Coordinates of C-alpha atoms and ligand atoms in Angstrom, one line a residue:
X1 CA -99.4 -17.1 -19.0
X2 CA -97.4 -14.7 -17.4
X3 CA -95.5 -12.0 -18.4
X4 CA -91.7 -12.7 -18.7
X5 CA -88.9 -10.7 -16.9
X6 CA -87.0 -8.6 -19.4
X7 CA -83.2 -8.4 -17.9
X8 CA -80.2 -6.2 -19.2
X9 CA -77.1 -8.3 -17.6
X10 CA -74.3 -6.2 -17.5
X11 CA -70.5 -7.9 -17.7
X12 CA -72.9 -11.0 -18.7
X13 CA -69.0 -12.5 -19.4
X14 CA -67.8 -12.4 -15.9
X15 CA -68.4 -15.4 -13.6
X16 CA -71.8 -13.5 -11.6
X17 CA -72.8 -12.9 -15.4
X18 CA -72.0 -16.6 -16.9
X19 CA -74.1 -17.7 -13.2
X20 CA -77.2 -15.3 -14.1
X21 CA -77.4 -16.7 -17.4
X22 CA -77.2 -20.4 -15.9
X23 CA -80.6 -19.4 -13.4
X24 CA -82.0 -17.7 -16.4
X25 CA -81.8 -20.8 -19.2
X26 CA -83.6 -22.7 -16.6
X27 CA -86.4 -20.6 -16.7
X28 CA -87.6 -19.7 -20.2
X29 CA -91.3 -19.3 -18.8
X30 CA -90.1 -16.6 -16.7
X31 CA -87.0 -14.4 -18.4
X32 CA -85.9 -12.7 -21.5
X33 CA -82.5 -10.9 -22.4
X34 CA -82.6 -8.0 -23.7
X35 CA -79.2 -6.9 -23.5
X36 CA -76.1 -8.5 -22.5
X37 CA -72.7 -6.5 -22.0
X38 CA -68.8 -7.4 -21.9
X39 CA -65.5 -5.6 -22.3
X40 CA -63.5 -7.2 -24.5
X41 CA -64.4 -11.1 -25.2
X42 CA -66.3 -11.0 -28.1
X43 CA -66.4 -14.7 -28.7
X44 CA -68.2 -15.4 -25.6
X45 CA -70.5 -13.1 -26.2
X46 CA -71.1 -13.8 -29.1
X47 CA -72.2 -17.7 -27.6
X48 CA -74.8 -16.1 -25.3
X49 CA -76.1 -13.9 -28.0
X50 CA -76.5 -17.0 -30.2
X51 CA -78.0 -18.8 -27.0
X52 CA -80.1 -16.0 -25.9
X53 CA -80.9 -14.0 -28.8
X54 CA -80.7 -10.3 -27.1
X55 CA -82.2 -7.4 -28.9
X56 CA -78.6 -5.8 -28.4
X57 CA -75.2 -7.0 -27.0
X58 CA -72.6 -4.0 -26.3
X59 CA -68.8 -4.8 -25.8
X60 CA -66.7 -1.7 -24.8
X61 CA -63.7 -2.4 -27.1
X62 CA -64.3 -0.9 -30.8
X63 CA -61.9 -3.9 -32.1
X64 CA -64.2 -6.1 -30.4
X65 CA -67.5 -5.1 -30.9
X66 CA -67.1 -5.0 -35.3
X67 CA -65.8 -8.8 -34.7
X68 CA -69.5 -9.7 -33.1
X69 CA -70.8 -7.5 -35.6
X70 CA -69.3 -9.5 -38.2
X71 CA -69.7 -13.1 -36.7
X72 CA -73.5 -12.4 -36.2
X73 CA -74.7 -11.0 -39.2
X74 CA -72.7 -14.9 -40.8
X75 CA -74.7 -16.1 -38.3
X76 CA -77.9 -14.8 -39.2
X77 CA -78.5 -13.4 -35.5
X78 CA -80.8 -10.2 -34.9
X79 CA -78.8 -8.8 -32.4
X80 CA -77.6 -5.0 -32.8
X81 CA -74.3 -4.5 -31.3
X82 CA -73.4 -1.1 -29.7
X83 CA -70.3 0.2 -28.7
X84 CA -70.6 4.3 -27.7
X85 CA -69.5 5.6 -24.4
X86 CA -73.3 5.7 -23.7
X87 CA -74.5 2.8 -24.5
X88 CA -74.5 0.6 -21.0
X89 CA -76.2 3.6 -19.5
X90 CA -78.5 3.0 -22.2
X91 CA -78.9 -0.7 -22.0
X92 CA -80.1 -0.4 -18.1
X93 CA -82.3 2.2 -19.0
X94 CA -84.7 1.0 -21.6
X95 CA -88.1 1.2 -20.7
X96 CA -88.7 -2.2 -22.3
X97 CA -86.4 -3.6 -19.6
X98 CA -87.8 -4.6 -16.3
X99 CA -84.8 -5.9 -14.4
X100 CA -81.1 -4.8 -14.5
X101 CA -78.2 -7.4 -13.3
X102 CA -74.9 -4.9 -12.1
X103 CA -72.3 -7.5 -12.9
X104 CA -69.4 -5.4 -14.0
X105 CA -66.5 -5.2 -11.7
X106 CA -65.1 -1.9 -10.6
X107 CA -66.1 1.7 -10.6
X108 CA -66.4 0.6 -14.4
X109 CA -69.9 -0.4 -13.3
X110 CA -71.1 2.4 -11.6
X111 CA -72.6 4.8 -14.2
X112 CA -74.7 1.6 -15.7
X113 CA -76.0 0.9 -12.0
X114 CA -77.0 4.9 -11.3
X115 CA -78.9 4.1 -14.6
X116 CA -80.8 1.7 -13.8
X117 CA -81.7 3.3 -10.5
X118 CA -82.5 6.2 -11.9
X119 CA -85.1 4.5 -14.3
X120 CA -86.4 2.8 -11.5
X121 CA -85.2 -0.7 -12.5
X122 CA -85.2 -4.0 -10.3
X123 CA -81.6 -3.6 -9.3
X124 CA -79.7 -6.6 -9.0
X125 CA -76.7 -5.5 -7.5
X126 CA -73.3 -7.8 -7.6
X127 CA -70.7 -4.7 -8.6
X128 CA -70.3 -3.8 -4.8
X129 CA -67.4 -1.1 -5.8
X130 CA -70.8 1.1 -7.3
X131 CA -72.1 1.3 -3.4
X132 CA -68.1 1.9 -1.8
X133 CA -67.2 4.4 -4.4
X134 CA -70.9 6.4 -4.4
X135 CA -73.4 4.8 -2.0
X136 CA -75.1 7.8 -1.0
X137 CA -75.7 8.7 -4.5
X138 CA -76.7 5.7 -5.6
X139 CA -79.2 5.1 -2.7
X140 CA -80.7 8.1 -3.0
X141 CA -81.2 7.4 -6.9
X142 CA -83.0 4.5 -6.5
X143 CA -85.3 6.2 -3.8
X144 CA -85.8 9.1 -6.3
X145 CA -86.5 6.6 -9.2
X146 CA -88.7 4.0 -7.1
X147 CA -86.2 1.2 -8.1
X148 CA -85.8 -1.7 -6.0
X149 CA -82.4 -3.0 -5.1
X150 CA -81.9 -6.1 -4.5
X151 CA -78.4 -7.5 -3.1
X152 CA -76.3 -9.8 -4.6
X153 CA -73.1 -10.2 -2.9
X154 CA -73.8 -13.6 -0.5
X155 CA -73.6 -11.7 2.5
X156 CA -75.5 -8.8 1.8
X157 CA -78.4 -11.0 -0.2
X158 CA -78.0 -13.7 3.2
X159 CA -78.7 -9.8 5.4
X160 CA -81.8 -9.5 3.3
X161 CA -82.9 -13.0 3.5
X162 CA -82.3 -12.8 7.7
X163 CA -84.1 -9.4 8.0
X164 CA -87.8 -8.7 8.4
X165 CA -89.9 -8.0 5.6
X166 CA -91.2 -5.1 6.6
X167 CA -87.3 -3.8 6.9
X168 CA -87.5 -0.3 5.1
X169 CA -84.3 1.2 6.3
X170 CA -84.5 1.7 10.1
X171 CA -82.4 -1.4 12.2
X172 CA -83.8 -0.2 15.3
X173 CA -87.2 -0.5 14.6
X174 CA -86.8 -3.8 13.7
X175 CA -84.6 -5.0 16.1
X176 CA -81.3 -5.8 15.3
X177 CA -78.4 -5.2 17.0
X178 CA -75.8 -6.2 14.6
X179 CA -74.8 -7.6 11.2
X180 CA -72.5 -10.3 11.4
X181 CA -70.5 -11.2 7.7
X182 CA -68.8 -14.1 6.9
X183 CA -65.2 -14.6 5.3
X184 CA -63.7 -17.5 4.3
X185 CA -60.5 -15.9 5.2
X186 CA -59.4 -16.7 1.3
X187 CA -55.9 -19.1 0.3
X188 CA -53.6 -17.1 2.7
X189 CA -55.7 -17.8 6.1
X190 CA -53.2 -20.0 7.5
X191 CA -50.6 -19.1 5.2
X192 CA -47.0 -17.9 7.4
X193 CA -46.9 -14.3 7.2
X194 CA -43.3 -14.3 6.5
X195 CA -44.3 -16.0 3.1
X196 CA -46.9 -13.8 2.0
X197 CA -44.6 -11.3 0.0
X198 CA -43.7 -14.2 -2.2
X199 CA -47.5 -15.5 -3.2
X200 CA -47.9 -15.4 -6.8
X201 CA -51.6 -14.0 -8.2
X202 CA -52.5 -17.8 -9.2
X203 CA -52.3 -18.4 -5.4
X204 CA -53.8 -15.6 -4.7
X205 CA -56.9 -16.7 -7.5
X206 CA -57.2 -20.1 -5.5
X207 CA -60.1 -19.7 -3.5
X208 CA -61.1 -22.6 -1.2
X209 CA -64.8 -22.2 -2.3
X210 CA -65.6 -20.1 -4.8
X211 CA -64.9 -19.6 -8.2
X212 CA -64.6 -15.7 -9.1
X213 CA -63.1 -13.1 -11.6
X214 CA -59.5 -12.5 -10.8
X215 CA -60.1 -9.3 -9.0
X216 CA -62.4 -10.1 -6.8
X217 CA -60.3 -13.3 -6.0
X218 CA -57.2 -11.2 -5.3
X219 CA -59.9 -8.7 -3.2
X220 CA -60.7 -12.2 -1.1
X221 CA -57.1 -13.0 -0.8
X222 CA -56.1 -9.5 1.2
X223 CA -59.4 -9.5 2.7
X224 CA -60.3 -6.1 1.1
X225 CA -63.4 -7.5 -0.5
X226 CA -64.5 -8.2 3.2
X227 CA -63.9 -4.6 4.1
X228 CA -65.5 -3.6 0.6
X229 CA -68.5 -5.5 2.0
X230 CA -68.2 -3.4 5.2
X231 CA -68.9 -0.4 3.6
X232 CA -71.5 -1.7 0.9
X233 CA -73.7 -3.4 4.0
X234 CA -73.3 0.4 5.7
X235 CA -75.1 1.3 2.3
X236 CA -77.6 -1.1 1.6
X237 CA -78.5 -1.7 5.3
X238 CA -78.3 1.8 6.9
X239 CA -76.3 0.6 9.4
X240 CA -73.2 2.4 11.5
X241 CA -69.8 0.7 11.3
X242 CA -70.3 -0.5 14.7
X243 CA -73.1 -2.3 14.0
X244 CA -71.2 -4.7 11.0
X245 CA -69.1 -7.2 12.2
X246 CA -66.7 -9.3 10.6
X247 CA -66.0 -13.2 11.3
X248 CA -64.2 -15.9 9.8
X249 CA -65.9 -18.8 9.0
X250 CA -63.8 -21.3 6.3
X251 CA -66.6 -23.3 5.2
X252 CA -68.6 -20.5 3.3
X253 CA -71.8 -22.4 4.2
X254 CA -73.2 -20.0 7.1
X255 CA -73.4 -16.9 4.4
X256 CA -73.9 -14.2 6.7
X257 CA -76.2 -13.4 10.0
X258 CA -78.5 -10.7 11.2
X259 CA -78.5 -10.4 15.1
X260 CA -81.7 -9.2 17.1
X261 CA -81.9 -7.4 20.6
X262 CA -83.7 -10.4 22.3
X263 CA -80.5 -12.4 21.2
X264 CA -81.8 -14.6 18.1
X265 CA -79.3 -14.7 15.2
X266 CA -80.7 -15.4 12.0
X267 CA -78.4 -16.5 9.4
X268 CA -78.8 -18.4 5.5
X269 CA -77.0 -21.2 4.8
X270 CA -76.3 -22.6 1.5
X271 CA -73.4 -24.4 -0.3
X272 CA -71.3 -21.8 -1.9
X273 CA -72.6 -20.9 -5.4
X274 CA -73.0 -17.8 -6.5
X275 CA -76.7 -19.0 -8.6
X276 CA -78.5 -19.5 -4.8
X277 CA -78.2 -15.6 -4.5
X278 CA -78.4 -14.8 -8.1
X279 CA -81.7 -17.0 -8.2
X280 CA -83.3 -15.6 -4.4
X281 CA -83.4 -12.1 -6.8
X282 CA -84.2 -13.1 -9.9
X283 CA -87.2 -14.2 -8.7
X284 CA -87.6 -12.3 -5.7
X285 CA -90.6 -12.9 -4.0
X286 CA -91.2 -16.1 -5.3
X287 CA -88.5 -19.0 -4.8
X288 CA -87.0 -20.4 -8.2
X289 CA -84.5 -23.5 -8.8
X290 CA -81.0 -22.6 -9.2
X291 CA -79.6 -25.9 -10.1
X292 CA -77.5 -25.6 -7.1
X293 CA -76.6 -28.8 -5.1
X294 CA -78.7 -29.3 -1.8
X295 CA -76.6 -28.3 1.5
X296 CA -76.3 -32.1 3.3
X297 CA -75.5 -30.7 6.8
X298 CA -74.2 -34.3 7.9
X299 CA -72.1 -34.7 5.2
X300 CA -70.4 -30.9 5.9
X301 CA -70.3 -32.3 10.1
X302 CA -68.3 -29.0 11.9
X303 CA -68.8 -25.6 11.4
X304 CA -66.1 -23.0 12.4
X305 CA -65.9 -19.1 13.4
X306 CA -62.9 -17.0 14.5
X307 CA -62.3 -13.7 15.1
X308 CA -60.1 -11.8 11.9
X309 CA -56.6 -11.2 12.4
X310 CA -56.3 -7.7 11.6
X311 CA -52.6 -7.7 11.4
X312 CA -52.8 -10.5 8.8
X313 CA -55.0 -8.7 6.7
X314 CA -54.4 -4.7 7.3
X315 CA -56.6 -4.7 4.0
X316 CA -60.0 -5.1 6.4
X317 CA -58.9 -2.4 8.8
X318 CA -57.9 0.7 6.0
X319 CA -61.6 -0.2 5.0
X320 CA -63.5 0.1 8.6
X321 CA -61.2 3.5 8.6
X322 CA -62.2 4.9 5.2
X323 CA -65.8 4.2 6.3
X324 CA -65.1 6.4 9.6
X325 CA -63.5 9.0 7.4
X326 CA -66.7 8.7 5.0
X327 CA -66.7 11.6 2.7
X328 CA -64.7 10.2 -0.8
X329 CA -62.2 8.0 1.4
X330 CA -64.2 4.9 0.5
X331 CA -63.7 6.0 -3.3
X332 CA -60.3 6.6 -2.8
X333 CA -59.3 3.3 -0.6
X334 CA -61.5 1.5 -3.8
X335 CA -59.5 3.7 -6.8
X336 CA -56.2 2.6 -4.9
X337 CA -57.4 -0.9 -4.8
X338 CA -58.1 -1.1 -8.2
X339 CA -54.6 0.0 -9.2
X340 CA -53.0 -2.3 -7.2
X341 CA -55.0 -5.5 -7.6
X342 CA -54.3 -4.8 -11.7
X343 CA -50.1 -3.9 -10.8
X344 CA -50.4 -7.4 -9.1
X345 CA -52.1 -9.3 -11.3
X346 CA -49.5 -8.1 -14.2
X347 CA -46.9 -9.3 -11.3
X348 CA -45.9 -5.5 -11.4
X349 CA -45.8 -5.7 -7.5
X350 CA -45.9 -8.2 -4.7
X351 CA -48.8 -9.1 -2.9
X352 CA -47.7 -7.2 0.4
X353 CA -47.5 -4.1 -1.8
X354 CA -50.8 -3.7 -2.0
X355 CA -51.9 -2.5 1.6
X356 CA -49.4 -0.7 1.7
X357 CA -49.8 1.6 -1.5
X358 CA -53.5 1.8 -0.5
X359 CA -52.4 2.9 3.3
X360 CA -50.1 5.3 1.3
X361 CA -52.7 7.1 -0.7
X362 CA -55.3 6.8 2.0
X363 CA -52.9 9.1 3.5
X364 CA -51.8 11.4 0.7
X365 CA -55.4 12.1 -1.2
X366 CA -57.9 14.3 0.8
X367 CA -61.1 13.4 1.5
X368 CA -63.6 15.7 0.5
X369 CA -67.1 15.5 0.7
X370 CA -69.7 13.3 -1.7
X371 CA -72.6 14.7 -3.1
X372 CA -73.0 13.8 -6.7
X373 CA -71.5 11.1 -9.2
X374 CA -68.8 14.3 -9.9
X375 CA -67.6 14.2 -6.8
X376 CA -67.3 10.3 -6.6
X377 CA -65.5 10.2 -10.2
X378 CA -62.9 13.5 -8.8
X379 CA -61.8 11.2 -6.3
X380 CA -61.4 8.3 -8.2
X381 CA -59.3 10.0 -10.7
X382 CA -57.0 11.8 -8.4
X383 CA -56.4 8.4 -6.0
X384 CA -55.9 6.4 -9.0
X385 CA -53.2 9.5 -10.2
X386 CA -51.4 9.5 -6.5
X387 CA -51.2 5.7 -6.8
X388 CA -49.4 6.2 -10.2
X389 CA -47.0 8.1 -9.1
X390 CA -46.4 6.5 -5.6
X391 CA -45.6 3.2 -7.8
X392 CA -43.6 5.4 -10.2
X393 CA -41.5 6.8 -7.7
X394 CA -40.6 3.5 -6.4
X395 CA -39.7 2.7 -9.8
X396 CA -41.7 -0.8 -9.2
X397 CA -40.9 -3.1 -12.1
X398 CA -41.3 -6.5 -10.9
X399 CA -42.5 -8.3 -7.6
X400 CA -39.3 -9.5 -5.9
X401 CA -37.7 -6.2 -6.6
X402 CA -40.9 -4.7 -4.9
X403 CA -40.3 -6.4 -1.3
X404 CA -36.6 -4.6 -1.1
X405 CA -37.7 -0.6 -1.3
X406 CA -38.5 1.2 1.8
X407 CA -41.9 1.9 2.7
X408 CA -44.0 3.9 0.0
X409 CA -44.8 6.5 2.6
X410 CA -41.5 7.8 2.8
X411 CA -41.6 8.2 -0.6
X412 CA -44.1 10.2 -1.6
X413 CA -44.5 14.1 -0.4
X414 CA -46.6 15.3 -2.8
X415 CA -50.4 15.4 -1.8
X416 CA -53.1 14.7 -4.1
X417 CA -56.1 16.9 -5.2
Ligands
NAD501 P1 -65.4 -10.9 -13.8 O1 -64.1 -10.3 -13.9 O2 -65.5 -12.4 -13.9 O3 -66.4 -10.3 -14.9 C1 -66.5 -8.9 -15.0 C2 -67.4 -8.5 -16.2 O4 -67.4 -7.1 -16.3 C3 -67.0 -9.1 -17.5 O5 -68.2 -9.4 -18.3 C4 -66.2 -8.0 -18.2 O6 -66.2 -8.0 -19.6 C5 -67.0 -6.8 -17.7 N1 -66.1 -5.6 -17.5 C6 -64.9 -5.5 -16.9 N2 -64.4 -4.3 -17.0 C7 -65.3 -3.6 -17.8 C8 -65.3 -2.2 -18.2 N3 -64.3 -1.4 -18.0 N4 -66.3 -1.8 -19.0 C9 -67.3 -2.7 -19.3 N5 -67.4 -3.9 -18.8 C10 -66.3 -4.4 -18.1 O7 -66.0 -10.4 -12.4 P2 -67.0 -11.2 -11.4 O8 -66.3 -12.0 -10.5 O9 -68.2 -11.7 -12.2 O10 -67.5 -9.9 -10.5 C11 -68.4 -9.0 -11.0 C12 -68.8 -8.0 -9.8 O11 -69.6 -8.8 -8.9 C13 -67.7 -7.5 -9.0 O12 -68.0 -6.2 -8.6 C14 -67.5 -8.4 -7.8 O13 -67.0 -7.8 -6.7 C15 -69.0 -8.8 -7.6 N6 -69.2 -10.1 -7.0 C16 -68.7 -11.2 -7.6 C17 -68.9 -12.5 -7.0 C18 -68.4 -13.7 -7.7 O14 -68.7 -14.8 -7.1 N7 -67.7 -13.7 -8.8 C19 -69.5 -12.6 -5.7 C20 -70.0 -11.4 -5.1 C21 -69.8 -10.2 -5.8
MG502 MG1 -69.3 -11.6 -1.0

């Protein structure tokens, strides 16, 4: 018999976390938790723990974590639950564990990911604002610990799919000319931009094809997560902004391409479901079911592809510029991002707000050079302070108040650190 996976799935309560544990219940032969991880929602947790019987389940919120407590002990359940400021570092570091799933969103994630690297973990990796915010860093801790990283975004995990085996960081020796990533061009493709300022964040949450956490929904909506996956395919693929290419495509079916000097482009294909991905790594090299539906080409007839409309989403382009910049603007453009998608989400601003606070603190915070998780968390803490006070300046309370004040550049003076 052989020996089973032992995973840590961090933010196992998020959608990518709910989907691992899907790809992982249909495999008993194969996995076993070790440690899930959450925020706040104790009662869900508390389901997979019954379900999956970890050795130890952490949740971040104190008031939380002594409610699991509590309900598992009634419920006879082994688990032991931890709640220190160390203990998701700890949970993707235990040398029982073999295999580490990155499935918190936000910077939040990022120390648990350099963990895992570090310790030389199979690195699932779906919290793509750990490569934006510190992508050198964590590259070169997964070289120094010998851990293998293995994409999960769709795009990024359809790159690894379309490139060589023998790819070990080098495009040109392999032959490719360009990476080519998809985007659904989220709810507001065809939306009239003189109605955007008024779209709610349920609109905004109403992605054609895929079901996601509310950030990364919003992320879809102004594109950003595109340019988010700009900068993480720089990362994981070692390739210049030149090289990565953005283009629409509505069905989600073509998941991303790979194109090679003698003009073949390689792309995956798959109906849109986060397990197909999740699955391809899990069991990477082998193939396991996902318990995804089959892709009926017939039945989806036409596929489509357009060029983005940069002025539509302005989200895409402040990304392709921080990449330029390089250096923290990447951390900044993310901490700026993270401020506003929350402020919008509370329906503190309006949905056009938010490219323009991050173009406003793109321009305000100074981008200094990266060269150790310091540095990254500096940056994220003064662009996450300049965006505070940009949006207190403009005294933003609500959305359709938002729309009325002048542009948040003439409002703020003062640089940031
Ligand atoms: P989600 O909001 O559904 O889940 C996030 C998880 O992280 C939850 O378990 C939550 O409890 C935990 N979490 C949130 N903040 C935390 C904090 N401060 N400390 C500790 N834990 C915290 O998010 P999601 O949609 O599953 O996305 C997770 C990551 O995967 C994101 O980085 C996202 O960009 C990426 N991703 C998601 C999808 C998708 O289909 N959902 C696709 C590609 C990439
Ligand atoms: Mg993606």
């Amino acid at each position: 018999m052989q020996t089973r996976q032992a995973l840590t799935i961090l933010g196992s309560t998020g959608s990518v976390g709910v989907s691992t544990l899907d790809v992982v219940a249909r495999h008993p032969e194969r996995f076993r938790v070790i440690a899930l991880t959450a925020r706040d929602r104790a009662d869900v947790l508390f389901a997979q723990c019954v379900r999956h019987r970890p050795r130890y389940a952490v949740l971040s919120q104190p008031h939380a974590a002594d409610t699991l407590a509590r309900r598992l002990k009634d419920a006879a359940v082994d688990t032991e639950v931890l709640c220190d400021d160390e203990a998701l570092e700890r949970v993707a570091s235990l040398p029982e564990v073999d295999t580490v799933m990155a499935a918190i969103v936000g910077i939040a994630g990022l120390k648990p990911a350099l963990a895992a690297a570090r310790a030389g973990k199979k690195l699932l990796l779906a919290n793509k604002e750990a490569l934006v915010t510190a992508g050198a860093v964590l590259m070169q801790a997964a070289r120094a610990g010998g851990a293998a990283l293995l994409p999960i975004d769709s795009e990024h995990n359809a790159v690894f799919q379309a490139l060589p085996a023998n790819f070990s960081g080098d495009l040109a020796a392999v032959g490719v000319r360009r990476i080519l990533l998809t985007a659904s061009g989220g709810p507001f493709r065809l939306t009239p931009t003189d109605q955007l300022a008024d779209v709610t964040p349920d609109a905004a949450c109403a992605h054609p094809n895929w079901t996601m956490g509310r950030k990364i929904s919003v992320d879809s909506a102004t594109m950003m997560n595109k340019g988010l996956e700009v900068i993480e395919a720089r990362w994981l693929f070692n390739a210049q902004p030149h090289q990565i290419e953005v283009v629409i495509h509505p069905e989600s079916v073509v998941h991303s391409l790979v194109e090679y000097s003698d003009g073949s482009v390689i792309a995956q294909l798959g109906n849109p479901d986060m397990r197909t991905p999740i699955a391809h790594a899990l069991g990477f090299p082998e193939r396991i079911t996902a318990g995804v539906d089959f892709l009926d080409l017939a039945r989806v007839g036409a596929l489509h592809f357009a060029a983005p409309d940069i002025a539509r989403f302005p989200c895409l382009r402040l990304a392709y510029e921080a990449l330029e910049t390089g250096g923290a603007a990447p951390a900044i453009l993310n901490a700026a991002n993270e401020v506003a998608v929350a402020r919008f989400l509370a329906g503190e601003i309006g949905y056009m707000d938010i490219p323009e606070l991050l173009q406003a603190v793109l321009k305000l915070c100074e981008s200094g050079p990266v060269e150790n998780l310091e540095d990254v968390l500096a940056a994220d803490r003064a662009a996450r302070a300049c965006a505070e006070r940009c949006l207190g300046e403009r005294s933003w309370h609500a959305a359709p108040a938002a729309k009325q004040l002048a542009p948040l550049a003439n409002h703020s003076s003062e640089a940031c650190s």
